Amino acid sequence: MLFNLLKITGAGFGSKLSYGTGFFNMRMKLPDKDSAGVVTAYYLTSKGNKHDELDFEFLGNREGKPISLQTNVFAGGVGNREQRVILWFDPSADFHNYRILWNQHQIVFYVDDIPIRVFKNNTNIGVGYPSQAMKIEASLWDGDSWATDGGQTKINWSMAPFKAHFQGFDISGCPKTDSNNNNNNNEDCFSPEHWWNSEKYWTLDSKQKTDLKNVKKIYMNYDYCSDRNRYSVPPPECLINN
């Protein structure tokens, strides 16, 4: 699937069904050359003012400069949990897998097989955790008010159309149809009969923990947990060693 971004329009698609938990995979190839200000997004989202959302947002850059991958987690309409990493490859040169694991214990964002972020269920200490059924969506849009250098670097529209490629859209999820899509009751999607809810997926294994530690050490260039201008006191989930 190919998306084009022109100055007068964006592009996007979404799943017909909502899902209560699952493992979601998309193969993506990002716009090449000068993509500063262009945002390519792949995410799960519910609807309404107090929505839940899990985001992959790829923040374009000038040709030759690295593309940042921003992740975010919304629960009950509250987000502001951004983390950004510089990818260790050129995501515009070839397709790569971008995956989200979501169960009642943890949310894991993967690039290929490498975990780049874990968000644990810490509702026991008052931290919101996504629990509403969500649809999978993808989009390509104009984000030059904020996406590159804090909005200082704008889209070069002479390079349009900007093209993003999507393939391998694969879902292992617990579907919630209109008749059973009660966003306040997702317990039927927590069954261990779903493989992604089994104990193996409650935490990372030792290799994954090492991979995640390396990503944070080498490639992470922003973490809301460390931003004292925004949070003089870190949010409670940031104080827990997951």
PDB file of N, CA and C in Angstrom, residues 12-26 41-47 54 56 98 100 102 133-139 166 169-175:
ATOM      1  N   GLY A  12      -4.455   8.134   4.772  1.00  0.00           N
ATOM      2  CA  GLY A  12      -4.519   7.224   5.901  1.00  0.00           C
ATOM      3  C   GLY A  12      -5.444   6.054   5.650  1.00  0.00           C
ATOM      4  N   PHE A  13      -5.386   5.050   6.530  1.00  0.00           N
ATOM      5  CA  PHE A  13      -6.306   3.920   6.490  1.00  0.00           C
ATOM      6  C   PHE A  13      -6.447   3.367   7.896  1.00  0.00           C
ATOM      7  N   GLY A  14      -7.440   2.525   8.105  1.00  0.00           N
ATOM      8  CA  GLY A  14      -7.661   1.942   9.421  1.00  0.00           C
ATOM      9  C   GLY A  14      -8.364   0.603   9.325  1.00  0.00           C
ATOM     10  N   SER A  15      -8.316  -0.149  10.426  1.00  0.00           N
ATOM     11  CA  SER A  15      -8.993  -1.443  10.481  1.00  0.00           C
ATOM     12  C   SER A  15     -10.492  -1.247  10.662  1.00  0.00           C
ATOM     13  N   LYS A  16     -11.263  -2.205  10.207  1.00  0.00           N
ATOM     14  CA  LYS A  16     -12.704  -2.156  10.410  1.00  0.00           C
ATOM     15  C   LYS A  16     -13.064  -2.527  11.842  1.00  0.00           C
ATOM     16  N   LEU A  17     -12.320  -3.472  12.410  1.00  0.00           N
ATOM     17  CA  LEU A  17     -12.624  -3.962  13.752  1.00  0.00           C
ATOM     18  C   LEU A  17     -11.782  -3.251  14.802  1.00  0.00           C
ATOM     19  N   SER A  18     -12.300  -3.237  16.017  1.00  0.00           N
ATOM     20  CA  SER A  18     -11.528  -2.837  17.183  1.00  0.00           C
ATOM     21  C   SER A  18     -11.032  -4.095  17.888  1.00  0.00           C
ATOM     22  N   TYR A  19      -9.962  -3.938  18.671  1.00  0.00           N
ATOM     23  CA  TYR A  19      -9.358  -5.074  19.357  1.00  0.00           C
ATOM     24  C   TYR A  19      -9.110  -4.715  20.819  1.00  0.00           C
ATOM     25  N   GLY A  20      -9.290  -5.719  21.696  1.00  0.00           N
ATOM     26  CA  GLY A  20      -9.161  -5.498  23.122  1.00  0.00           C
ATOM     27  C   GLY A  20      -7.784  -5.771  23.679  1.00  0.00           C
ATOM     28  N   THR A  21      -7.026  -6.628  23.041  1.00  0.00           N
ATOM     29  CA  THR A  21      -5.618  -6.927  23.322  1.00  0.00           C
ATOM     30  C   THR A  21      -5.063  -7.537  22.048  1.00  0.00           C
ATOM     31  N   GLY A  22      -3.744  -7.755  22.006  1.00  0.00           N
ATOM     32  CA  GLY A  22      -3.217  -8.436  20.830  1.00  0.00           C
ATOM     33  C   GLY A  22      -1.774  -8.116  20.529  1.00  0.00           C
ATOM     34  N   PHE A  23      -1.357  -8.606  19.360  1.00  0.00           N
ATOM     35  CA  PHE A  23      -0.018  -8.385  18.831  1.00  0.00           C
ATOM     36  C   PHE A  23      -0.196  -7.898  17.401  1.00  0.00           C
ATOM     37  N   PHE A  24       0.321  -6.706  17.122  1.00  0.00           N
ATOM     38  CA  PHE A  24       0.005  -6.007  15.878  1.00  0.00           C
ATOM     39  C   PHE A  24       1.301  -5.685  15.139  1.00  0.00           C
ATOM     40  N   ASN A  25       1.339  -6.023  13.865  1.00  0.00           N
ATOM     41  CA  ASN A  25       2.551  -5.860  13.077  1.00  0.00           C
ATOM     42  C   ASN A  25       2.259  -5.112  11.781  1.00  0.00           C
ATOM     43  N   MET A  26       3.157  -4.186  11.439  1.00  0.00           N
ATOM     44  CA  MET A  26       3.091  -3.476  10.166  1.00  0.00           C
ATOM     45  C   MET A  26       4.504  -3.370   9.607  1.00  0.00           C
ATOM     46  N   ALA A  41       2.698   7.818  10.623  1.00  0.00           N
ATOM     47  CA  ALA A  41       2.206   7.293  11.897  1.00  0.00           C
ATOM     48  C   ALA A  41       1.508   5.953  11.712  1.00  0.00           C
ATOM     49  N   TYR A  42       1.682   5.107  12.717  1.00  0.00           N
ATOM     50  CA  TYR A  42       1.011   3.809  12.805  1.00  0.00           C
ATOM     51  C   TYR A  42       0.643   3.650  14.265  1.00  0.00           C
ATOM     52  N   TYR A  43      -0.639   3.435  14.539  1.00  0.00           N
ATOM     53  CA  TYR A  43      -1.072   3.514  15.929  1.00  0.00           C
ATOM     54  C   TYR A  43      -2.369   2.759  16.162  1.00  0.00           C
ATOM     55  N   LEU A  44      -2.625   2.484  17.436  1.00  0.00           N
ATOM     56  CA  LEU A  44      -3.898   1.940  17.894  1.00  0.00           C
ATOM     57  C   LEU A  44      -4.633   3.059  18.614  1.00  0.00           C
ATOM     58  N   THR A  45      -5.929   3.170  18.407  1.00  0.00           N
ATOM     59  CA  THR A  45      -6.665   4.241  19.066  1.00  0.00           C
ATOM     60  C   THR A  45      -8.130   3.871  19.259  1.00  0.00           C
ATOM     61  N   SER A  46      -8.682   4.308  20.389  1.00  0.00           N
ATOM     62  CA  SER A  46     -10.120   4.245  20.615  1.00  0.00           C
ATOM     63  C   SER A  46     -10.686   5.627  20.288  1.00  0.00           C
ATOM     64  N   LYS A  47     -11.948   5.828  20.506  1.00  0.00           N
ATOM     65  CA  LYS A  47     -12.598   7.087  20.167  1.00  0.00           C
ATOM     66  C   LYS A  47     -13.073   7.789  21.437  1.00  0.00           C
ATOM     67  N   LEU A  54      -1.933   4.092  21.369  1.00  0.00           N
ATOM     68  CA  LEU A  54      -0.542   3.636  21.353  1.00  0.00           C
ATOM     69  C   LEU A  54       0.060   4.050  20.027  1.00  0.00           C
ATOM     70  N   PHE A  56       3.193   4.849  17.170  1.00  0.00           N
ATOM     71  CA  PHE A  56       4.476   4.955  16.493  1.00  0.00           C
ATOM     72  C   PHE A  56       4.373   6.203  15.610  1.00  0.00           C
ATOM     73  N   TYR A  98       7.342  -3.066  12.466  1.00  0.00           N
ATOM     74  CA  TYR A  98       7.049  -2.253  13.642  1.00  0.00           C
ATOM     75  C   TYR A  98       5.853  -2.909  14.335  1.00  0.00           C
ATOM     76  N   ILE A 100       3.495  -3.929  18.027  1.00  0.00           N
ATOM     77  CA  ILE A 100       3.007  -3.571  19.353  1.00  0.00           C
ATOM     78  C   ILE A 100       2.409  -4.810  20.003  1.00  0.00           C
ATOM     79  N   TRP A 102       0.246  -5.859  23.279  1.00  0.00           N
ATOM     80  CA  TRP A 102      -0.617  -5.229  24.277  1.00  0.00           C
ATOM     81  C   TRP A 102      -1.402  -6.327  24.988  1.00  0.00           C
ATOM     82  N   ALA A 133     -11.102  -0.935  23.842  1.00  0.00           N
ATOM     83  CA  ALA A 133     -10.889  -1.545  22.530  1.00  0.00           C
ATOM     84  C   ALA A 133     -10.436  -0.476  21.541  1.00  0.00           C
ATOM     85  N   MET A 134      -9.459  -0.842  20.714  1.00  0.00           N
ATOM     86  CA  MET A 134      -8.864   0.134  19.800  1.00  0.00           C
ATOM     87  C   MET A 134      -8.798  -0.400  18.376  1.00  0.00           C
ATOM     88  N   LYS A 135      -8.876   0.510  17.427  1.00  0.00           N
ATOM     89  CA  LYS A 135      -8.661   0.198  16.022  1.00  0.00           C
ATOM     90  C   LYS A 135      -7.212   0.504  15.655  1.00  0.00           C
ATOM     91  N   ILE A 136      -6.747  -0.128  14.581  1.00  0.00           N
ATOM     92  CA  ILE A 136      -5.407   0.126  14.072  1.00  0.00           C
ATOM     93  C   ILE A 136      -5.523   1.110  12.925  1.00  0.00           C
ATOM     94  N   GLU A 137      -4.714   2.156  12.964  1.00  0.00           N
ATOM     95  CA  GLU A 137      -4.753   3.172  11.926  1.00  0.00           C
ATOM     96  C   GLU A 137      -3.333   3.524  11.494  1.00  0.00           C
ATOM     97  N   ALA A 138      -3.223   4.069  10.300  1.00  0.00           N
ATOM     98  CA  ALA A 138      -1.948   4.558   9.786  1.00  0.00           C
ATOM     99  C   ALA A 138      -2.213   5.818   8.985  1.00  0.00           C
ATOM    100  N   SER A 139      -1.261   6.732   8.994  1.00  0.00           N
ATOM    101  CA  SER A 139      -1.473   8.005   8.306  1.00  0.00           C
ATOM    102  C   SER A 139      -0.144   8.643   7.942  1.00  0.00           C
ATOM    103  N   PHE A 166       3.370   0.695   2.929  1.00  0.00           N
ATOM    104  CA  PHE A 166       2.921  -0.196   3.995  1.00  0.00           C
ATOM    105  C   PHE A 166       2.640  -1.576   3.410  1.00  0.00           C
ATOM    106  N   PHE A 169       0.446  -6.128   6.876  1.00  0.00           N
ATOM    107  CA  PHE A 169      -0.434  -5.736   7.977  1.00  0.00           C
ATOM    108  C   PHE A 169      -0.979  -7.006   8.614  1.00  0.00           C
ATOM    109  N   ASP A 170      -0.475  -7.346   9.807  1.00  0.00           N
ATOM    110  CA  ASP A 170      -0.786  -8.626  10.421  1.00  0.00           C
ATOM    111  C   ASP A 170      -1.276  -8.416  11.848  1.00  0.00           C
ATOM    112  N   ILE A 171      -2.440  -8.963  12.161  1.00  0.00           N
ATOM    113  CA  ILE A 171      -3.045  -8.794  13.477  1.00  0.00           C
ATOM    114  C   ILE A 171      -3.286 -10.150  14.111  1.00  0.00           C
ATOM    115  N   SER A 172      -2.776 -10.341  15.313  1.00  0.00           N
ATOM    116  CA  SER A 172      -3.211 -11.424  16.189  1.00  0.00           C
ATOM    117  C   SER A 172      -3.894 -10.720  17.360  1.00  0.00           C
ATOM    118  N   GLY A 173      -5.200 -10.588  17.303  1.00  0.00           N
ATOM    119  CA  GLY A 173      -5.883  -9.779  18.293  1.00  0.00           C
ATOM    120  C   GLY A 173      -7.213 -10.348  18.714  1.00  0.00           C
ATOM    121  N   CYS A 174      -7.743  -9.797  19.784  1.00  0.00           N
ATOM    122  CA  CYS A 174      -9.059 -10.162  20.301  1.00  0.00           C
ATOM    123  C   CYS A 174     -10.062  -9.156  19.771  1.00  0.00           C
ATOM    124  N   PRO A 175     -10.835  -9.538  18.739  1.00  0.00           N
ATOM    125  CA  PRO A 175     -11.730  -8.566  18.112  1.00  0.00           C
ATOM    126  C   PRO A 175     -12.928  -8.232  18.992  1.00  0.00           C
TER     127      PRO A 175
END
